[in-house]
Short mmCIF file of C-alpha atoms in Angstrom, two decimals:
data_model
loop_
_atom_site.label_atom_id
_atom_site.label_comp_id
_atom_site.label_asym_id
_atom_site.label_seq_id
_atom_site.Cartn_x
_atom_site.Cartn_y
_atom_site.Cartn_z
CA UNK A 1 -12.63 5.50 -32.85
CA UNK A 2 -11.03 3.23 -30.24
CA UNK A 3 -9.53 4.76 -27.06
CA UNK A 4 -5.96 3.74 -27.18
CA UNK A 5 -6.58 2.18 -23.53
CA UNK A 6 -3.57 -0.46 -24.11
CA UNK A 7 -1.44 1.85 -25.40
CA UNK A 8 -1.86 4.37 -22.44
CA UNK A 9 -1.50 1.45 -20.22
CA UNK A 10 1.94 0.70 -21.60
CA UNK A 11 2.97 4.06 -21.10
CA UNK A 12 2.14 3.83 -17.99
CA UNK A 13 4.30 0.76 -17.12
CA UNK A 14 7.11 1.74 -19.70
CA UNK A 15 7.81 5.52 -19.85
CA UNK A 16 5.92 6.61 -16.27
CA UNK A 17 7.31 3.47 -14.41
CA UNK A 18 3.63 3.62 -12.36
CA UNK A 19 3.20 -0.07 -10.96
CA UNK A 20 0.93 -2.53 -12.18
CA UNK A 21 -1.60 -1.98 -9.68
CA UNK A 22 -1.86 1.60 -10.28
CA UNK A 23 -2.13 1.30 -14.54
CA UNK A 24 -4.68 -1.43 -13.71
CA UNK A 25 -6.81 0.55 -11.46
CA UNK A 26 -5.80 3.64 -14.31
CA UNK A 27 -7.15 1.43 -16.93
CA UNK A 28 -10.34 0.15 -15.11
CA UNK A 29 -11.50 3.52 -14.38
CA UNK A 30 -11.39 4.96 -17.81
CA UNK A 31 -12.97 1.55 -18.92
CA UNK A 32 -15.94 2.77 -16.62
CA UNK A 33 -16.41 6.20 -18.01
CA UNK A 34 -15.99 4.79 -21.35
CA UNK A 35 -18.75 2.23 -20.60
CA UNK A 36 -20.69 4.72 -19.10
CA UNK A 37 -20.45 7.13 -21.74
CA UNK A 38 -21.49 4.64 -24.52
CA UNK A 39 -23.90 2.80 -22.67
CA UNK A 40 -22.08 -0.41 -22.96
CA UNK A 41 -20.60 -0.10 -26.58
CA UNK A 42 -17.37 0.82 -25.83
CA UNK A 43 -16.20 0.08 -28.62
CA UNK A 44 -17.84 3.07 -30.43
CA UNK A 45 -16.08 5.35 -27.61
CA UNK A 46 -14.97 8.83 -28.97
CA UNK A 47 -12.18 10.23 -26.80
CA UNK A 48 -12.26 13.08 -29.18
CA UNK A 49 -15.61 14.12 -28.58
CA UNK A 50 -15.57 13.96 -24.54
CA UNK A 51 -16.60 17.21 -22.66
CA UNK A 52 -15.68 18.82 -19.20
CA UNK A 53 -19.52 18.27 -18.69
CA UNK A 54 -19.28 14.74 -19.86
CA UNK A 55 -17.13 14.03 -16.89
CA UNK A 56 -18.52 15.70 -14.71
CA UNK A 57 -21.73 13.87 -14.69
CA UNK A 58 -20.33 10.85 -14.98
CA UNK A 59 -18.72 11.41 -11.19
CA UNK A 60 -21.64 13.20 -10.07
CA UNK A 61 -23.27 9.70 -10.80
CA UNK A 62 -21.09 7.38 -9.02
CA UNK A 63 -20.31 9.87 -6.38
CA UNK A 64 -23.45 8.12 -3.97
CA UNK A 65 -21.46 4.72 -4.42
CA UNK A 66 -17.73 5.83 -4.18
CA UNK A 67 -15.92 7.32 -1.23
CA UNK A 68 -14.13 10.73 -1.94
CA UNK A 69 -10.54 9.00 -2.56
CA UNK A 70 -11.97 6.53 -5.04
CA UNK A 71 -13.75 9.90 -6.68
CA UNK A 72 -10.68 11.05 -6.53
CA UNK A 73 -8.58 8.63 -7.85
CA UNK A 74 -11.44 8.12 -10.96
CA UNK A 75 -10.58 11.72 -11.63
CA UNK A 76 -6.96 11.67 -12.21
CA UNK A 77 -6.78 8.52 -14.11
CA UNK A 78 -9.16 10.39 -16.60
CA UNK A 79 -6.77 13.24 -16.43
CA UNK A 80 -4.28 11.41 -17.07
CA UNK A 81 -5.27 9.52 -19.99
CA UNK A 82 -6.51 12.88 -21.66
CA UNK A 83 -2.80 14.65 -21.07
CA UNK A 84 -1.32 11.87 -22.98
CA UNK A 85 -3.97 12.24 -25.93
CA UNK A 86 -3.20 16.02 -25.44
CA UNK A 87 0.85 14.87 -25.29
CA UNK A 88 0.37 12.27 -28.49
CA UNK A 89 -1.89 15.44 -30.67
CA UNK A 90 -4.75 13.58 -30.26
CA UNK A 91 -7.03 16.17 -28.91
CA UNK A 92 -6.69 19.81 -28.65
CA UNK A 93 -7.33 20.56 -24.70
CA UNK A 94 -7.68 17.67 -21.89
CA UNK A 95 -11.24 18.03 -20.82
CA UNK A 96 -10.48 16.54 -17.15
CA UNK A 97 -7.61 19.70 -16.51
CA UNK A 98 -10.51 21.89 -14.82
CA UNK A 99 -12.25 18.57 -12.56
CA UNK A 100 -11.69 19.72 -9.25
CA UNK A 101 -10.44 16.64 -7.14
CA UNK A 102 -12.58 15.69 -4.26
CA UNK A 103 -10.89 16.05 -0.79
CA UNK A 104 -10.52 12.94 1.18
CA UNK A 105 -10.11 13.44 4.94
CA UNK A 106 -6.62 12.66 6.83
CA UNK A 107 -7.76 9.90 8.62
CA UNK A 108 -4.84 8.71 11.06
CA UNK A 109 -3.14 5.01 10.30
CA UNK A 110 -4.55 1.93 12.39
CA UNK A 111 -1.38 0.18 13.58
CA UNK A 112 -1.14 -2.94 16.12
CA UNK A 113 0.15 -2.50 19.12
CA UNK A 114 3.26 -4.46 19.47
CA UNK A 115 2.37 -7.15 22.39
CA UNK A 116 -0.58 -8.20 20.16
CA UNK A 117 1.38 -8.77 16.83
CA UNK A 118 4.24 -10.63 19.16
CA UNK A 119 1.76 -12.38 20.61
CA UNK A 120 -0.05 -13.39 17.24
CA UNK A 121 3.72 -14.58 15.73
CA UNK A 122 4.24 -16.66 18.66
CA UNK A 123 1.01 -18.64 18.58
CA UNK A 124 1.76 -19.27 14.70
CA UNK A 125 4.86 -20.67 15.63
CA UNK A 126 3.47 -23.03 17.30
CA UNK A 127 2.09 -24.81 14.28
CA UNK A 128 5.02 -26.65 11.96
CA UNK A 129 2.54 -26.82 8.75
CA UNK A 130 3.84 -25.11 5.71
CA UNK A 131 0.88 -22.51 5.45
CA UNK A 132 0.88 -21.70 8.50
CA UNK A 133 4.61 -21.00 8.74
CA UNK A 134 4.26 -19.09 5.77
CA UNK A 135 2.11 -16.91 6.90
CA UNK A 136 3.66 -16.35 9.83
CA UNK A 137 7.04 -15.07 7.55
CA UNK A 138 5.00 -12.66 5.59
CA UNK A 139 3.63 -11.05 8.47
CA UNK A 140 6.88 -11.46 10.08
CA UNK A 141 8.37 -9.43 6.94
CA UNK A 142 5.78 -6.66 6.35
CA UNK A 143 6.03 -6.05 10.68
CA UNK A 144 9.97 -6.10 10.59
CA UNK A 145 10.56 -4.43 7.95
CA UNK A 146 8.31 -2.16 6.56
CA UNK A 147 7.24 -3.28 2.93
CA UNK A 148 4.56 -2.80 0.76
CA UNK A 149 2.72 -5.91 0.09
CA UNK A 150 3.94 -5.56 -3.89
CA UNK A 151 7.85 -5.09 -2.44
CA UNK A 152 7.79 -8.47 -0.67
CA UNK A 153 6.19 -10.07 -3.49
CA UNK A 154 9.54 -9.20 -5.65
CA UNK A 155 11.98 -10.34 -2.91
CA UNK A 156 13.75 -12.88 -4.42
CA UNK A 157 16.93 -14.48 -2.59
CA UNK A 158 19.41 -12.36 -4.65
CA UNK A 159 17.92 -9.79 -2.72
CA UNK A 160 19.00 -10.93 0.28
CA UNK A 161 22.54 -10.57 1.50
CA UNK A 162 23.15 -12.61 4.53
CA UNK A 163 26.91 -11.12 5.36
CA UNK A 164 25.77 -7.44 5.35
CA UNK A 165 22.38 -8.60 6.93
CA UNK A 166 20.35 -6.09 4.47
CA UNK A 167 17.65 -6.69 1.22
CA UNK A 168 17.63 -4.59 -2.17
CA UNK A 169 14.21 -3.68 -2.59
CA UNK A 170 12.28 -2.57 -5.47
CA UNK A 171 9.78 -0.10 -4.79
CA UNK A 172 7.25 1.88 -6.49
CA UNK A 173 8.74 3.28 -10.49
CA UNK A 174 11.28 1.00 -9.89
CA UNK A 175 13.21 2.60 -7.72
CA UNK A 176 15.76 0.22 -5.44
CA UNK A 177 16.56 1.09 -1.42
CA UNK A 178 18.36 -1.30 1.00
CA UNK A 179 16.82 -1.72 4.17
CA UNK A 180 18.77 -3.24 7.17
CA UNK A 181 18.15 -6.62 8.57
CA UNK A 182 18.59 -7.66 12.11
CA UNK A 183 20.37 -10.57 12.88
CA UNK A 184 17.02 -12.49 14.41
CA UNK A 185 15.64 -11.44 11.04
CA UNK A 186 18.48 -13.23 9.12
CA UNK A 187 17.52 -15.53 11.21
CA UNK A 188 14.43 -16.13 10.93
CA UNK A 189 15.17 -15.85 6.95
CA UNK A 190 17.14 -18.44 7.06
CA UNK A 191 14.80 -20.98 8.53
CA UNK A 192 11.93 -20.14 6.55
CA UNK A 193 14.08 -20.91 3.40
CA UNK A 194 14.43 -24.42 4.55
CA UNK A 195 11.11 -24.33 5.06
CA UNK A 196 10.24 -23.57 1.67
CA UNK A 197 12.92 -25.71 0.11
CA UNK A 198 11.15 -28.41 1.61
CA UNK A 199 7.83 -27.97 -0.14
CA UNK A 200 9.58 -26.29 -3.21
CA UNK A 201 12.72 -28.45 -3.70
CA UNK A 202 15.49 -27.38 -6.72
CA UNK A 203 14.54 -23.70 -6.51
CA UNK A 204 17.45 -21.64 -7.77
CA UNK A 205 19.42 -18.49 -6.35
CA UNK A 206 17.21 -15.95 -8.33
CA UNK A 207 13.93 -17.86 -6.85
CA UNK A 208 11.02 -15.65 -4.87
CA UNK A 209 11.21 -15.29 -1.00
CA UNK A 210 7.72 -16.20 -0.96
CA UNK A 211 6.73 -18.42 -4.08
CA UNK A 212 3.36 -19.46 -5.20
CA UNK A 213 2.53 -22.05 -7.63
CA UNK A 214 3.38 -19.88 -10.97
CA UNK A 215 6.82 -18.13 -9.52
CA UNK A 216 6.49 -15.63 -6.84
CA UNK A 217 2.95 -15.53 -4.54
CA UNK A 218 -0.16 -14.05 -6.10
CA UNK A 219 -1.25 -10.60 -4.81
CA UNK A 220 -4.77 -12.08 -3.78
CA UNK A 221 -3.27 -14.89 -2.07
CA UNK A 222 -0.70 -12.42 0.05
CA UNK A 223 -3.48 -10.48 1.11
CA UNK A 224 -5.47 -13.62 2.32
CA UNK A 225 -2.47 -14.76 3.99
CA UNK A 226 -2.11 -11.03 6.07
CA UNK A 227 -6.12 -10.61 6.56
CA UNK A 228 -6.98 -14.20 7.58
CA UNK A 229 -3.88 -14.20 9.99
CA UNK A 230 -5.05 -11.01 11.92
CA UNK A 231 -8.71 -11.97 12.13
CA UNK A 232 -8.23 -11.40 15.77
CA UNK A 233 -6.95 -7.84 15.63
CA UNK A 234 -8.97 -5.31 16.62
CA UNK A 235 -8.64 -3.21 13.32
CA UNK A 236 -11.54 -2.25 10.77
CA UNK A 237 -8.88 -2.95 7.30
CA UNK A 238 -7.05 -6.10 7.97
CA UNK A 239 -4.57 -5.45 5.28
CA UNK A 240 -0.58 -5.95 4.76
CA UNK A 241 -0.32 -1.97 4.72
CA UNK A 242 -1.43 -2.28 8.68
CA UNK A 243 1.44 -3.75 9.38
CA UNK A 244 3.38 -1.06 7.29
CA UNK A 245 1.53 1.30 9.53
CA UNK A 246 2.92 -0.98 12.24
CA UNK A 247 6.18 -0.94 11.67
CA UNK A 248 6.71 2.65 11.12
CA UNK A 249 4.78 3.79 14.18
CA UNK A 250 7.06 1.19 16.09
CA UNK A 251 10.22 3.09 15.06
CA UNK A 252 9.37 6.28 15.68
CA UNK A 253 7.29 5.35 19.15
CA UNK A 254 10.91 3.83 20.18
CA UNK A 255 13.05 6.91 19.06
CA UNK A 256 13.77 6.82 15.12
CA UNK A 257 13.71 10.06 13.92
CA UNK A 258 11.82 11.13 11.10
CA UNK A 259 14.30 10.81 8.43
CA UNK A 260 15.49 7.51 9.05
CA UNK A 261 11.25 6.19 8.70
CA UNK A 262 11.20 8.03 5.16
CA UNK A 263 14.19 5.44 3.94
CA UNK A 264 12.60 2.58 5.51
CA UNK A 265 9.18 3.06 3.84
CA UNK A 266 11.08 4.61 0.73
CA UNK A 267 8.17 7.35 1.01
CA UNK A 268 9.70 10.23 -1.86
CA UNK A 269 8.12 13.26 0.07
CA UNK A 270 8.89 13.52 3.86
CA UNK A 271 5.44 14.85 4.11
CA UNK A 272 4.10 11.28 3.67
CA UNK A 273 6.17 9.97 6.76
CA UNK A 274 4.59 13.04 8.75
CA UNK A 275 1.25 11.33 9.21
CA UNK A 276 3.22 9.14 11.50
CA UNK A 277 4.22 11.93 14.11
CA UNK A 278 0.25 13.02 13.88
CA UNK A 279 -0.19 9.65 15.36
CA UNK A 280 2.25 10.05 17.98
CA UNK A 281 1.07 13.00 18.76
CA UNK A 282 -2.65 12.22 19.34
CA UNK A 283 -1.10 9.39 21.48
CA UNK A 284 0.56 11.72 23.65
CA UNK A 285 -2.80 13.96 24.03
CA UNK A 286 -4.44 10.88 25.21
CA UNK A 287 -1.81 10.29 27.77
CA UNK A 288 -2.24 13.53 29.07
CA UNK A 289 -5.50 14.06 29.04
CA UNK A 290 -5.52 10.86 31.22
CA UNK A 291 -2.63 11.22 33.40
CA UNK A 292 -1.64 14.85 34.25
CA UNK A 293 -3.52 16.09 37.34
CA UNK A 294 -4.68 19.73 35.81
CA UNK A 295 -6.05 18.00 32.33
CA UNK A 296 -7.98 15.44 34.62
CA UNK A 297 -9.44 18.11 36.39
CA UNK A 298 -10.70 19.97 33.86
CA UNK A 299 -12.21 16.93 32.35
CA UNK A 300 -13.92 16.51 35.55
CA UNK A 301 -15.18 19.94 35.38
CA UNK A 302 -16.28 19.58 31.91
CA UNK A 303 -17.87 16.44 32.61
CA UNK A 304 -19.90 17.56 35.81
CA UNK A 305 -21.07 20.48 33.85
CA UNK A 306 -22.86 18.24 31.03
#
């Protein structure tokens, strides 16, 4: 009995408008537990016959090599896959419904403070080459704006419209936002176009932002860009979504108010943006602690007593 895994992937793409990168990681996982399950035969897989108990010691398994979110994650791609066998009268009950999901902690976002990414775009304008002055626009982009690594990969010109200074963006399920521009941004648009023009002559109106050498940049090569770039940054995950953490700590550090972060990011639940005033907040407890003569003191107390 074969698992149906491409047809659960399309309707994933096609009737749950989840993004590539989350059917893919959807699709991988089940592959896993399937692989696990049949030592290596997947092909003689038997979604029908899959326990509660099944699953459970399959994570119980992997749990030494996976952290909790990946645990996590692993656990609602299976119940996912077994809701639409439920939903599609392939099984009778979803045998993943009672998994508990692991807890992942709330870890607070790294960000870069903004004299060391200003500093880092200045020194890679010093360089004319084309790879260098393309990586400086992407991390230009993700800083400025806001983006998810995937959202910039999609930006095509069309996108871009110079006279209101603002880009239609396509973000997770396919839902579209405009986020504002500044006119240095425009700018800085502009110039990177003829940069690209130059190494990618005859491109059309509907032509990627950011191309690569089939259409718009590969995912792997984006991230290589963003990591290699900030190999000087004092940050343990080197990663485009730092400098989404960057941008949005930014704004509300200078004043935005909550509301106006949740557009920018297109976050759905206002809880998501809140992890952003968590930060502030911890930054303000340092600067107390530090600063304010009656927290100082009591340090000192606390410290003398040790």
């Amino acid at each position: 009995m074969t698992g149906g895994f491409k047809e659960f992937e399309n309707y994933m793409r096609l009737e749950l408008n989840r993004s590539s990168h989350t059917s893919e990681a959807y699709i991988r996982d089940i592959n896993q537990f399937a692989t696990w399950l049949t030592g290596g035969s997947t092909e003689t897989f038997d979604y029908a016959s899959v326990t509660t108990q099944d699953i459970r010691a399959w994570l119980g398994s992997i749990a030494h090599a996976n952290a909790p979110a990946s645990i996590r994650r692993k656990t609602q791609s299976l119940r996912a896959y077994f809701h639409w066998l439920l939903k599609n009268g392939k099984i009778k009950a979803n045998p993943a419904s009672d998994i508990i999901l692991a807890k992942t902690p709330r870890r607070l976002p790294e960000y870069i403070k903004d004299e060391e990414i200003e500093k880092l775009l200045t020194i890679l304008d010093t360089e004319d080459d084309y790879k260098t002055q393309r990586a400086r626009f992407i991390l230009l982009m993700l800083y400025a704006t806001g983006l998810r690594q995937e959202e910039l990969r999609q930006l095509t010109d069309d996108d871009i419209d110079f006279s209101l200074q603002e880009a239609k963006v396509t973000g997770k399920r396919n839902k579209q936002r405009i986020v504002p521009l500044a006119k240095e941004m425009i700018e800085e648009i502009r110039k990177w176009q003829k940069t690209r023009n130059s190494k990618y002559p005859g491109l059309n109106k509907s032509a990627p932002l950011i191309p690569g050498i089939n259409g718009k940049i590969s995912k792997g090569n984006l991230y290589k860009q963003v990591h290699d770039s900030l190999s000087g940054i004092p940050a343990s995950h080197k990663s485009p979504h730092l400098l989404r953490h960057t941008f949005a700590t930014a704004m509300l550090r200078n004043g935005a108010s909550l509301d106006a972060v949740k557009e920018f990011l297109g976050h759905a639940s206002l809880s998501t943006t809140q992890i952003y005033t968590h930060l502030s907040f911890s930054e303000l407890q340092a600067s107390y602690r530090s600063a304010h003569p009656r927290s100082k003191q009591n340090h000192d107390i606390q410290a003398d007593e040790v």
